[in-house]
Amino acid sequence: MRPLPLPDVGTPPLASPARLLAWQGWRQRDVLAKSLVAGVVAMLASAAAPLLIGRAIDEGLSQGFSGPLFAWCGAMLLAAGVIVVAGIYNHIWDVENWVRASLSFSQLVGYKASRSGHAITRKLPTGEVVAAVANDALRVGDMYSMVGRFAGGAMAYAVVVAIMLSAHLQLGLVLALGVPVVAAVLGLLVKPLQSRQTTQREATGRLTSLGSDTVSGLRILRGIGGEDVFAGRYARQSQEVRCQGVRVAVLQSVLDGLQVLLPGLLAVAVLWLGARAAVRGEITGGQLVTFYGYAAFLAWPVQMATQMLQMVIRAVISSRKILDVLRVTEATPAATDPAEAPSAGAELVDETSGLRLRPGRVVGLVGADPDASAAVATRLGRFDDEAEAATPVRLGGVLLADLDKEALRRRVVVSEATPHLFSGVLGTELDARGRATEADLLAAMFTADAHDVLDSVPGGLAGELPEKGRSLSGGQRQRVALARALLTDPEILVLVEPTSAVDAHTEARIAERVAQVRRGRTTLVVTASPLVLDRLDEVLLLDDDGRVTASGTHDELLRRPDTDGAAYRAVVGRSMADPGPDEQDERPEEGDRHDEQTDGRPDRSSMEGAARR
């Protein structure tokens, strides 16, 4: 289990659950083979025990405490040792089979979810994706963990039947035919159990989705006073899951009881028939003990067969859910025959807007409609091929969709307006590419003016961030996200509203430092803040139709006497006068530092002169 998680999850077949399960079995065939061997050895050693006991009894009755008796006792001791050793390794490899299969399917789902973008949420509820990892992957793993024991049980059954048929035909036939009859009766309950398990799985998926939606929208629910309504919905769906679980448990309990009762009745029948045969002198006393031991022993393979059947059914149900995730078409599928990557320093061009990012320049993009400006910047990162088909973007003359996606992600990084932080160690979450030193981390935090975050998080860079960084204020989250983007150190960096949630003083420091750090490397900053625009090499103006109509420095655009100048002054002036949407939404808790006052920017107007110098 040391190589887990696997470096390569492979390309699974999506035709059917059976092919998916067989594909995974072949991928871990080495561990499955070990488990099969250990399972067969352990079960055959267990099957030898009743035969050895019977022979020891017969030798003891006929010759007393003699050499043959001690020899058979030694054989029993050897069989016990084999059972112990083989059982230990069988358990180890069973667990490894479970872990490898479960983690492999979890990796596949995680890989698909991370690369599908918003396409996966368009097709599937979030709860279904979560349940595929938290529930379905584990159930599929159960099947692989049972393979070794099931194979051992089947082999032991065949050997035991052969031994008993050779010893006494009538008793051998009772066991040879009785065990399949018991298994068939138990199999009659499997189909209704499968139906109930499927219904329970669907109800669990709906509950997970409802819980995810409720938690993510809790702030809105509190605002409209809807917590009780949604809590009631969750409670009702939770009760539905409980009821379905009870229905499954009832049938499962009947099945479990019959697994004990029916083999027990078979053992009683064998004991009665064997006793009569012993009285008639057809079998010895030792053979009677052997037959009874085998009647009791065969209950074990029957239970294994029933458990294996249940696990296969659950695995098929769960693999269908996993396939639903894996079949989602990615928003940016990998090119089957990617074009040759342009050399470093190639221009990034958005043909629809006319935006052209020349290498080595730090450029701003300004538009009257912030959403339109953000849309132009976002498509530079190639996030949705279908939606962006009508707005082609080229790097060095090559369409982004034709390039190798992984290579493109390394060269072009887009940091969107809404910061999303992940739980974990702060330093690790900042270093998305796993190559930064502590000095690099501190330098990026300094550039983003996020030094106060190191004080807010106990332990600093080694401290733990909670989910979504909820312990931080809006401005702090934004600056941590900016530091993370800077640490990727891409050839082309696109920042969308990187300072919308901070006050003017903090914004001025960030603008100056980012411009210095990115000087000489291609950078696009989407913003209407004059404090940021004044420090950039060039500013591009986007009109209402989403086209670049003017370019120049911040000061040149401010002084232009034409309509483009008037439009630019209108956008920049509005930015200085009014708080943006992020400022209104991201209000920090009382007690935050002065640079987290996102309910307005009272100091910005006083800095207008500096912005126009």
Coordinates of C-alpha atoms in Angstrom, one line a residue:
M1 CA 0.0 0.0 0.0
R2 CA 3.0 2.3 0.1
P3 CA 2.7 3.5 -3.5
L4 CA -0.8 4.8 -2.9
P5 CA -2.2 7.1 -4.1
L6 CA -1.3 5.9 -7.6
P7 CA 0.7 8.2 -9.8
D8 CA -1.4 7.1 -12.8
V9 CA -5.1 6.3 -12.4
G10 CA -5.3 5.0 -16.0
T11 CA -8.1 5.4 -18.5
P12 CA -11.1 3.3 -17.4
P13 CA -13.6 1.8 -19.9
L14 CA -17.0 3.5 -19.6
A15 CA -19.2 1.0 -21.5
S16 CA -20.6 -0.9 -18.5
P17 CA -20.1 -1.6 -14.8
A18 CA -18.9 -5.1 -15.6
R19 CA -16.1 -3.8 -17.8
L20 CA -15.2 -1.1 -15.3
L21 CA -14.9 -3.6 -12.5
A22 CA -12.9 -6.1 -14.6
W23 CA -10.6 -3.3 -15.7
Q24 CA -9.8 -2.4 -12.1
G25 CA -9.3 -6.0 -11.2
W26 CA -6.7 -6.4 -13.9
R27 CA -4.9 -3.3 -12.7
Q28 CA -4.5 -4.8 -9.3
R29 CA -4.0 -8.4 -10.5
D30 CA -0.8 -8.8 -8.5
V31 CA -2.5 -8.2 -5.2
L32 CA -5.6 -10.2 -6.2
A33 CA -3.3 -13.1 -7.1
K34 CA -1.6 -13.1 -3.7
S35 CA -5.0 -12.9 -2.0
L36 CA -6.3 -15.8 -4.1
V37 CA -3.4 -18.0 -3.2
A38 CA -3.5 -17.1 0.5
G39 CA -7.3 -17.6 0.6
V40 CA -7.1 -21.0 -1.1
V41 CA -4.3 -22.2 1.2
A42 CA -6.1 -21.0 4.3
M43 CA -9.4 -22.6 3.4
L44 CA -7.9 -25.9 2.2
A45 CA -6.0 -26.1 5.5
S46 CA -9.2 -25.5 7.4
A47 CA -11.0 -28.1 5.3
A48 CA -8.3 -30.6 6.2
A49 CA -9.0 -30.3 9.9
P50 CA -12.2 -32.5 10.1
L51 CA -10.5 -35.2 8.1
L52 CA -7.4 -35.1 10.3
I53 CA -9.5 -35.2 13.5
G54 CA -11.5 -38.2 12.2
R55 CA -8.3 -40.1 11.3
A56 CA -6.8 -39.4 14.7
I57 CA -10.0 -40.7 16.4
D58 CA -9.9 -43.9 14.4
E59 CA -6.2 -44.5 15.1
G60 CA -6.7 -43.8 18.8
L61 CA -9.7 -46.2 19.0
S62 CA -7.9 -49.0 17.2
Q63 CA -4.3 -48.6 18.4
G64 CA -4.5 -46.4 21.5
F65 CA -1.7 -43.9 22.2
S66 CA 0.6 -45.0 19.5
G67 CA 2.8 -43.5 16.8
P68 CA 0.1 -43.1 14.2
L69 CA -2.1 -41.1 16.6
F70 CA 0.7 -38.7 17.4
A71 CA 1.5 -38.4 13.7
W72 CA -2.1 -37.3 12.9
C73 CA -2.0 -34.9 15.9
G74 CA 1.2 -33.5 14.4
A75 CA -0.5 -33.1 11.1
M76 CA -3.4 -31.2 12.8
L77 CA -0.8 -28.9 14.5
L78 CA 0.8 -28.3 11.1
A79 CA -2.6 -27.5 9.5
A80 CA -3.3 -25.0 12.3
G81 CA 0.0 -23.3 11.7
V82 CA -0.8 -23.1 8.0
I83 CA -4.2 -21.7 8.8
V84 CA -2.8 -19.0 11.0
V85 CA 0.0 -17.9 8.6
A86 CA -2.1 -18.0 5.5
G87 CA -4.9 -16.2 7.3
I88 CA -2.7 -13.4 8.3
Y89 CA -1.4 -12.8 4.8
N90 CA -4.9 -13.3 3.4
H91 CA -6.2 -10.6 5.6
I92 CA -3.3 -8.2 4.7
W93 CA -3.9 -8.7 1.0
D94 CA -7.6 -8.4 1.4
V95 CA -7.3 -5.1 3.1
E96 CA -4.8 -4.0 0.4
N97 CA -7.2 -5.0 -2.3
W98 CA -9.9 -2.9 -0.6
V99 CA -7.8 0.1 -0.1
R100 CA -6.3 0.0 -3.6
A101 CA -9.7 -0.4 -5.4
S102 CA -11.4 2.2 -3.2
L103 CA -8.7 4.8 -3.5
S104 CA -8.3 4.2 -7.2
F105 CA -12.0 4.9 -7.8
S106 CA -11.8 7.9 -5.5
Q107 CA -8.9 9.2 -7.5
L108 CA -10.8 8.7 -10.8
V109 CA -13.8 10.6 -9.5
G110 CA -11.6 13.3 -8.0
Y111 CA -9.6 13.5 -11.2
K112 CA -12.8 13.8 -13.3
A113 CA -14.3 16.4 -11.0
S114 CA -11.2 18.6 -10.9
R115 CA -10.9 18.6 -14.7
S116 CA -14.5 18.8 -15.7
G117 CA -15.0 22.3 -14.4
H118 CA -18.6 23.4 -14.1
A119 CA -19.7 20.8 -16.6
I120 CA -20.0 18.2 -13.9
T121 CA -22.3 20.3 -11.8
R122 CA -24.5 20.9 -14.8
K123 CA -25.1 17.2 -15.1
L124 CA -24.9 15.9 -11.6
P125 CA -25.8 17.3 -8.1
T126 CA -22.8 18.0 -6.0
G127 CA -24.1 15.4 -3.5
E128 CA -23.9 12.7 -6.1
V129 CA -20.2 13.4 -6.7
V130 CA -19.5 13.5 -3.0
A131 CA -21.3 10.2 -2.4
A132 CA -19.4 8.6 -5.3
V133 CA -16.2 9.2 -3.3
A134 CA -17.5 8.8 0.3
N135 CA -19.7 5.8 -0.3
D136 CA -19.6 4.2 -3.7
A137 CA -15.9 3.8 -4.0
L138 CA -15.7 2.1 -0.7
R139 CA -18.5 -0.4 -1.6
V140 CA -16.8 -1.3 -4.8
G141 CA -13.6 -1.9 -2.8
D142 CA -15.5 -4.4 -0.6
M143 CA -15.9 -6.7 -3.6
Y144 CA -12.2 -7.0 -4.3
S145 CA -11.5 -7.6 -0.6
M146 CA -13.7 -10.7 -0.7
V147 CA -12.3 -12.3 -3.8
G148 CA -9.6 -14.3 -2.1
R149 CA -11.8 -15.8 0.6
F150 CA -14.6 -16.6 -1.9
A151 CA -12.1 -18.4 -4.2
G152 CA -10.8 -20.3 -1.2
G153 CA -14.3 -21.3 -0.1
A154 CA -15.2 -22.5 -3.6
M155 CA -12.1 -24.6 -3.8
A156 CA -12.6 -26.0 -0.3
Y157 CA -16.2 -27.0 -1.2
A158 CA -15.1 -28.9 -4.3
V159 CA -12.4 -30.8 -2.3
V160 CA -14.7 -31.6 0.6
V161 CA -17.4 -33.0 -1.7
A162 CA -14.9 -35.2 -3.5
I163 CA -13.6 -36.5 -0.1
M164 CA -17.1 -37.3 1.2
L165 CA -18.3 -38.9 -2.0
S166 CA -15.4 -41.2 -1.9
A167 CA -16.0 -42.1 1.8
H168 CA -19.8 -42.5 1.7
L169 CA -22.0 -41.9 -1.4
Q170 CA -25.2 -41.1 0.4
L171 CA -23.8 -38.6 2.8
G172 CA -21.6 -37.2 0.1
L173 CA -24.6 -36.6 -2.1
V174 CA -26.5 -34.9 0.7
L175 CA -23.7 -32.4 1.2
A176 CA -23.0 -32.1 -2.5
L177 CA -26.6 -31.2 -3.3
G178 CA -27.6 -29.7 0.0
V179 CA -25.1 -26.9 -0.1
P180 CA -26.2 -25.6 -3.6
V181 CA -29.9 -25.8 -2.5
V182 CA -29.1 -23.7 0.6
A183 CA -27.2 -21.2 -1.6
A184 CA -30.1 -21.0 -4.1
V185 CA -32.6 -20.3 -1.3
L186 CA -30.4 -17.5 0.0
G187 CA -30.0 -16.2 -3.5
L188 CA -33.8 -15.7 -3.8
L189 CA -33.5 -12.8 -1.2
V190 CA -30.7 -11.1 -3.1
K191 CA -32.7 -9.5 -5.8
P192 CA -35.2 -7.8 -3.5
L193 CA -32.3 -6.8 -1.3
Q194 CA -30.6 -5.2 -4.3
S195 CA -33.8 -3.2 -5.1
R196 CA -34.0 -1.9 -1.6
Q197 CA -30.3 -1.0 -1.6
T198 CA -30.7 0.9 -4.8
T199 CA -33.6 2.9 -3.4
Q200 CA -31.6 3.6 -0.2
R201 CA -28.6 4.7 -2.4
E202 CA -30.8 7.2 -4.3
A203 CA -32.2 8.6 -1.1
T204 CA -28.7 9.0 0.4
G205 CA -27.6 10.9 -2.7
R206 CA -30.6 13.2 -2.4
L207 CA -29.8 13.8 1.2
T208 CA -26.2 14.6 0.5
S209 CA -27.1 17.0 -2.2
L210 CA -29.7 18.7 0.0
G211 CA -27.2 19.0 2.9
S212 CA -24.5 20.5 0.6
D213 CA -27.0 23.0 -0.9
T214 CA -28.2 24.0 2.6
V215 CA -24.7 24.5 4.0
S216 CA -23.4 26.4 1.0
G217 CA -26.5 28.7 1.1
L218 CA -26.7 29.1 4.9
R219 CA -25.8 32.8 4.8
I220 CA -28.6 33.5 2.3
L221 CA -31.1 31.3 4.3
R222 CA -30.3 33.3 7.4
G223 CA -30.9 36.5 5.5
I224 CA -34.4 35.5 4.5
G225 CA -35.2 33.6 7.6
G226 CA -35.5 30.2 5.8
E227 CA -33.3 28.1 8.1
D228 CA -36.2 26.3 9.7
V229 CA -37.8 25.5 6.4
F230 CA -34.6 24.0 4.9
A231 CA -33.8 22.2 8.2
G232 CA -37.2 20.6 8.0
R233 CA -36.6 19.5 4.5
Y234 CA -33.3 17.9 5.5
A235 CA -34.9 16.3 8.5
R236 CA -37.6 14.7 6.3
Q237 CA -35.1 13.5 3.8
S238 CA -33.0 12.1 6.6
Q239 CA -36.0 10.2 7.9
E240 CA -36.5 8.8 4.4
V241 CA -33.0 7.6 4.3
R242 CA -33.5 6.0 7.8
C243 CA -36.7 4.3 6.7
Q244 CA -35.0 2.9 3.6
G245 CA -32.1 1.8 5.7
V246 CA -34.5 -0.1 8.0
R247 CA -36.1 -1.8 5.0
V248 CA -32.6 -2.9 3.9
A249 CA -31.7 -4.0 7.4
V250 CA -34.9 -6.1 7.9
L251 CA -34.2 -8.1 4.7
Q252 CA -30.5 -8.3 5.5
S253 CA -31.3 -9.7 9.0
V254 CA -33.5 -12.3 7.5
L255 CA -30.7 -13.2 5.1
D256 CA -28.1 -13.4 7.9
G257 CA -30.4 -15.6 10.0
L258 CA -31.0 -18.0 7.1
Q259 CA -27.3 -18.2 6.6
V260 CA -27.0 -19.8 10.0
L261 CA -30.3 -21.7 10.1
L262 CA -30.2 -23.5 6.7
P263 CA -26.6 -24.8 7.0
G264 CA -27.5 -25.8 10.6
L265 CA -30.4 -27.9 9.4
L266 CA -28.1 -29.5 6.8
A267 CA -25.6 -30.3 9.5
V268 CA -28.4 -31.9 11.6
A269 CA -29.5 -34.0 8.6
V270 CA -25.9 -35.2 8.0
L271 CA -25.4 -36.0 11.7
W272 CA -28.6 -38.1 11.8
L273 CA -27.8 -40.0 8.6
G274 CA -24.2 -40.4 9.6
A275 CA -25.2 -41.8 13.0
R276 CA -27.4 -44.4 11.4
A277 CA -24.6 -45.3 8.9
A278 CA -22.2 -45.7 11.8
V279 CA -24.6 -47.9 13.7
R280 CA -24.9 -50.1 10.6
G281 CA -21.1 -50.2 10.4
E282 CA -20.9 -48.4 7.1
I283 CA -18.6 -45.7 8.5
T284 CA -16.3 -45.5 11.5
G285 CA -16.7 -43.2 14.4
G286 CA -13.9 -41.0 13.1
Q287 CA -15.6 -40.7 9.8
L288 CA -18.9 -39.7 11.5
V289 CA -17.0 -36.9 13.3
T290 CA -15.4 -36.0 9.9
F291 CA -18.8 -35.8 8.2
Y292 CA -20.3 -33.7 10.9
G293 CA -17.3 -31.4 10.9
Y294 CA -17.7 -31.0 7.1
A295 CA -21.4 -30.3 7.4
A296 CA -20.6 -27.5 9.9
F297 CA -17.6 -26.3 7.9
L298 CA -19.5 -26.0 4.6
A299 CA -21.7 -23.3 6.2
W300 CA -18.6 -21.1 5.9
P301 CA -18.3 -21.3 2.1
V302 CA -22.1 -20.8 1.8
Q303 CA -21.9 -17.6 3.8
M304 CA -18.9 -16.5 1.8
A305 CA -20.7 -17.1 -1.4
T306 CA -23.8 -15.2 -0.2
Q307 CA -21.6 -12.3 1.0
M308 CA -19.7 -12.2 -2.3
L309 CA -23.0 -12.1 -4.2
Q310 CA -24.2 -9.2 -2.1
M311 CA -20.9 -7.3 -2.5
V312 CA -21.0 -7.8 -6.3
I313 CA -24.5 -6.4 -6.4
R314 CA -23.6 -3.4 -4.3
A315 CA -20.4 -3.0 -6.4
V316 CA -22.5 -3.0 -9.6
I317 CA -24.9 -0.4 -8.1
S318 CA -22.1 1.8 -6.9
S319 CA -20.1 1.5 -10.1
R320 CA -23.1 2.8 -12.1
K321 CA -23.0 5.9 -9.9
I322 CA -19.2 6.2 -10.5
L323 CA -19.7 5.8 -14.2
D324 CA -22.3 8.7 -14.1
V325 CA -19.4 10.9 -12.9
L326 CA -16.8 9.5 -15.2
R327 CA -19.0 9.8 -18.3
V328 CA -19.3 13.6 -17.8
T329 CA -17.8 15.4 -20.8
E330 CA -15.1 17.7 -19.5
A331 CA -15.5 21.4 -20.2
T332 CA -11.9 21.3 -21.6
P333 CA -11.2 17.8 -22.8
A334 CA -7.6 17.0 -23.6
A335 CA -6.7 17.2 -27.2
T336 CA -6.2 13.8 -28.8
D337 CA -3.4 15.2 -31.1
P338 CA -2.2 18.4 -29.4
A339 CA -0.5 21.0 -31.6
E340 CA 3.1 21.9 -31.1
A341 CA 3.3 24.4 -28.2
P342 CA 4.5 27.9 -29.2
S343 CA 7.8 29.1 -28.0
A344 CA 8.1 31.1 -24.8
G345 CA 7.2 34.8 -25.3
A346 CA 4.3 34.1 -27.7
E347 CA 1.5 36.6 -27.8
L348 CA -1.9 35.7 -26.3
V349 CA -4.7 37.0 -28.5
D350 CA -8.4 37.1 -27.9
E351 CA -9.8 37.5 -31.4
T352 CA -13.3 38.6 -30.4
S353 CA -12.3 41.5 -28.3
G354 CA -9.1 42.3 -30.1
L355 CA -7.1 41.9 -26.8
R356 CA -3.5 41.3 -27.6
L357 CA -1.0 40.6 -24.7
R358 CA 2.5 41.4 -25.9
P359 CA 5.2 39.5 -24.0
G360 CA 6.8 41.1 -21.0
R361 CA 4.2 43.8 -20.4
V362 CA 2.0 44.4 -17.4
V363 CA -1.4 45.5 -18.9
G364 CA -4.7 46.5 -17.4
L365 CA -8.2 45.9 -18.9
V366 CA -11.0 48.4 -18.1
G367 CA -14.6 48.2 -19.2
A368 CA -17.9 49.8 -18.3
D369 CA -19.3 46.4 -17.6
P370 CA -17.1 44.5 -15.1
D371 CA -18.7 41.2 -16.0
A372 CA -17.7 41.7 -19.7
S373 CA -14.1 42.5 -18.8
A374 CA -14.0 39.5 -16.5
A375 CA -15.4 37.2 -19.2
V376 CA -12.7 38.3 -21.6
A377 CA -10.0 37.5 -19.0
T378 CA -11.5 34.2 -18.0
R379 CA -11.6 32.8 -21.5
L380 CA -7.8 33.4 -21.7
G381 CA -7.5 30.4 -19.4
R382 CA -9.6 28.0 -21.5
F383 CA -12.2 26.9 -19.0
D384 CA -15.0 25.9 -21.3
D385 CA -14.3 24.9 -24.9
E386 CA -18.0 24.6 -25.9
A387 CA -18.9 28.0 -24.5
E388 CA -15.8 29.7 -25.9
A389 CA -16.0 28.2 -29.4
A390 CA -17.4 31.4 -30.7
T391 CA -14.7 33.5 -29.0
P392 CA -11.4 31.9 -30.0
V393 CA -8.2 32.7 -28.1
R394 CA -4.8 31.9 -29.6
L395 CA -1.4 31.6 -28.1
G396 CA 1.3 32.2 -30.7
G397 CA -1.3 31.7 -33.4
V398 CA -2.5 28.3 -32.1
L399 CA -6.0 27.9 -30.6
L400 CA -5.9 27.1 -26.9
A401 CA -8.2 24.2 -27.4
D402 CA -5.6 22.6 -29.7
L403 CA -2.8 22.8 -27.1
D404 CA -1.9 20.3 -24.5
K405 CA -4.0 21.3 -21.5
E406 CA -1.5 20.5 -18.8
A407 CA 1.2 22.5 -20.6
L408 CA -1.2 25.4 -21.1
R409 CA -2.1 25.4 -17.4
R410 CA 1.6 25.8 -16.5
R411 CA 2.0 28.7 -18.9
V412 CA -1.2 30.6 -18.4
V413 CA -2.8 31.1 -15.0
V414 CA -6.1 33.0 -14.4
S415 CA -6.9 34.1 -10.9
E416 CA -10.7 34.9 -10.8
A417 CA -12.4 37.5 -8.8
T418 CA -14.0 35.2 -6.2
P419 CA -11.2 33.8 -4.1
H420 CA -11.5 30.1 -3.1
L421 CA -9.3 28.8 -0.4
F422 CA -8.9 25.2 0.6
S423 CA -8.5 23.7 4.0
G424 CA -5.0 22.6 5.2
V425 CA -1.7 24.0 6.1
L426 CA -1.4 27.6 5.0
G427 CA 2.0 27.2 3.4
T428 CA 1.0 24.0 1.5
E429 CA -2.2 25.7 0.2
L430 CA -0.2 28.7 -1.0
D431 CA 2.3 26.5 -2.9
A432 CA -0.1 25.0 -5.4
R433 CA 2.7 23.6 -7.5
G434 CA 4.8 22.3 -4.6
R435 CA 8.1 24.0 -5.5
A436 CA 8.3 27.1 -3.3
T437 CA 10.7 27.6 -0.4
E438 CA 9.7 29.4 2.8
A439 CA 11.4 32.5 1.5
D440 CA 9.3 32.3 -1.7
L441 CA 6.1 32.0 0.4
L442 CA 7.0 35.0 2.6
A443 CA 7.9 37.1 -0.4
A444 CA 4.6 36.3 -2.1
M445 CA 2.7 37.2 1.1
F446 CA 4.6 40.4 1.3
T447 CA 3.8 41.3 -2.3
A448 CA 0.1 40.6 -1.6
D449 CA 0.4 42.6 1.6
A450 CA -0.9 39.6 3.5
H451 CA 1.5 39.6 6.4
D452 CA -1.4 40.1 8.8
V453 CA -2.7 36.7 7.8
L454 CA 0.4 35.1 9.3
D455 CA -0.7 36.6 12.6
S456 CA -4.3 35.6 12.1
V457 CA -3.5 32.0 11.5
P458 CA -2.0 30.3 14.6
G459 CA 1.3 28.9 13.5
G460 CA 1.7 31.2 10.5
L461 CA 2.7 29.3 7.4
A462 CA 2.6 26.0 9.4
G463 CA -0.9 26.8 10.7
E464 CA -4.1 25.2 9.6
L465 CA -6.7 27.0 7.4
P466 CA -10.3 25.9 7.9
E467 CA -12.6 25.0 5.1
K468 CA -12.8 27.9 2.5
G469 CA -10.6 29.9 4.8
R470 CA -13.6 31.0 6.7
S471 CA -11.5 32.2 9.7
L472 CA -10.2 35.0 7.5
S473 CA -12.0 38.2 6.4
G474 CA -12.9 38.9 2.8
G475 CA -9.9 41.0 2.2
Q476 CA -7.5 38.5 3.8
R477 CA -8.9 35.7 1.6
Q478 CA -8.5 37.8 -1.5
R479 CA -4.9 38.6 -0.7
V480 CA -4.0 35.0 0.2
A481 CA -5.5 34.0 -3.2
L482 CA -3.3 36.7 -4.9
A483 CA -0.2 35.4 -3.2
R484 CA -1.1 31.8 -4.3
A485 CA -1.5 33.1 -7.9
L486 CA 1.9 34.9 -7.8
L487 CA 3.6 31.8 -6.5
T488 CA 2.7 29.8 -9.6
D489 CA 5.0 32.1 -11.4
P490 CA 3.5 31.5 -14.9
E491 CA 4.6 32.9 -18.2
I492 CA 1.3 34.7 -18.4
L493 CA -0.7 35.7 -15.3
V494 CA -4.3 37.1 -15.5
L495 CA -5.7 38.7 -12.3
V496 CA -9.4 39.6 -12.2
E497 CA -10.2 42.3 -9.6
P498 CA -7.3 41.3 -7.3
T499 CA -7.9 44.3 -4.9
S500 CA -11.6 44.8 -4.8
A501 CA -12.0 43.8 -1.1
V502 CA -9.3 46.1 0.4
D503 CA -9.0 49.7 1.2
A504 CA -7.1 52.3 -0.8
H505 CA -3.9 52.3 1.2
T506 CA -3.6 48.5 1.0
E507 CA -4.5 48.6 -2.7
A508 CA -1.8 51.1 -3.4
R509 CA 0.8 48.9 -1.8
I510 CA -0.3 45.8 -3.5
A511 CA -0.4 47.6 -6.9
E512 CA 3.1 48.8 -6.5
R513 CA 4.5 45.5 -5.4
V514 CA 2.7 43.4 -8.0
A515 CA 3.9 45.7 -10.8
Q516 CA 7.5 45.3 -9.6
V517 CA 7.3 41.6 -9.2
R518 CA 5.7 41.0 -12.6
R519 CA 7.8 43.6 -14.5
G520 CA 9.1 42.0 -17.7
R521 CA 6.6 39.1 -17.6
T522 CA 3.2 39.1 -19.3
T523 CA 0.5 40.1 -16.9
L524 CA -3.1 41.2 -17.4
V525 CA -5.0 42.9 -14.5
V526 CA -8.8 43.4 -14.9
T527 CA -9.6 46.4 -12.7
A528 CA -11.1 49.8 -12.8
S529 CA -9.1 51.1 -9.8
P530 CA -6.9 54.1 -10.8
L531 CA -4.5 53.2 -8.0
V532 CA -3.7 49.9 -9.8
L533 CA -4.0 51.2 -13.4
D534 CA -1.5 54.0 -12.8
R535 CA 1.2 51.5 -12.1
L536 CA 0.8 49.4 -15.2
D537 CA 2.7 49.6 -18.5
E538 CA -0.5 49.9 -20.6
V539 CA -4.2 50.1 -20.1
L540 CA -6.8 48.7 -22.6
L541 CA -10.3 50.1 -22.8
L542 CA -13.2 47.7 -23.6
D543 CA -16.4 49.2 -25.1
D544 CA -20.0 48.1 -24.5
D545 CA -19.7 45.6 -27.4
G546 CA -16.7 43.9 -25.8
R547 CA -14.1 45.3 -28.2
V548 CA -10.8 47.0 -27.3
T549 CA -11.2 50.5 -28.6
A550 CA -8.3 52.4 -27.0
S551 CA -4.9 51.8 -25.3
G552 CA -2.3 53.8 -23.6
T553 CA -1.1 54.6 -20.1
H554 CA -3.5 55.5 -17.4
D555 CA -2.5 59.1 -17.6
E556 CA -2.8 59.2 -21.4
L557 CA -6.3 57.8 -21.4
L558 CA -7.3 60.2 -18.7
R559 CA -6.2 63.1 -20.8
R560 CA -7.7 62.0 -24.1
P561 CA -10.2 64.5 -25.4
D562 CA -12.3 62.0 -27.5
T563 CA -15.1 59.7 -26.6
D564 CA -12.8 57.0 -25.5
G565 CA -11.2 59.3 -23.0
A566 CA -14.6 60.3 -21.7
A567 CA -15.7 56.7 -21.4
Y568 CA -12.4 55.8 -19.6
R569 CA -12.9 58.8 -17.2
A570 CA -16.4 57.7 -16.5
V571 CA -15.4 54.2 -15.6
V572 CA -12.4 55.2 -13.4
G573 CA -14.4 58.0 -11.8
R574 CA -17.2 55.7 -10.8
S575 CA -14.6 53.3 -9.4
M576 CA -13.3 56.1 -7.2
A577 CA -16.7 57.2 -6.0
D578 CA -18.6 53.9 -5.4
P579 CA -17.8 50.7 -3.6
G580 CA -17.7 47.6 -5.8
P581 CA -19.9 44.6 -5.3
D582 CA -17.1 42.7 -3.5
E583 CA -16.8 45.6 -1.1
Q584 CA -20.5 45.4 -0.2
D585 CA -20.5 41.6 0.1
E586 CA -17.3 40.9 1.9
R587 CA -17.8 42.8 5.2
P588 CA -15.3 41.6 7.8
E589 CA -16.1 40.9 11.4
E590 CA -15.7 43.7 13.8
G591 CA -12.1 44.1 15.0
D592 CA -10.4 43.5 11.6
R593 CA -7.5 45.6 10.5
H594 CA -8.0 48.9 8.8
D595 CA -7.2 47.3 5.4
E596 CA -10.2 45.0 5.7
Q597 CA -12.8 47.8 5.8
T598 CA -14.6 46.6 2.7
D599 CA -17.8 48.5 3.3
G600 CA -16.4 51.5 1.5
R601 CA -13.2 53.2 0.4
P602 CA -13.2 56.6 2.1
D603 CA -9.5 57.2 1.4
R604 CA -9.5 56.6 -2.3
S605 CA -10.8 60.1 -3.3
S606 CA -8.0 61.7 -1.3
M607 CA -5.5 59.7 -3.3
E608 CA -6.9 60.8 -6.7
G609 CA -4.1 63.3 -7.2
A610 CA -1.5 60.6 -6.6
A611 CA -3.3 58.4 -9.1
R612 CA -3.1 61.0 -11.8
R613 CA 0.4 62.2 -11.2

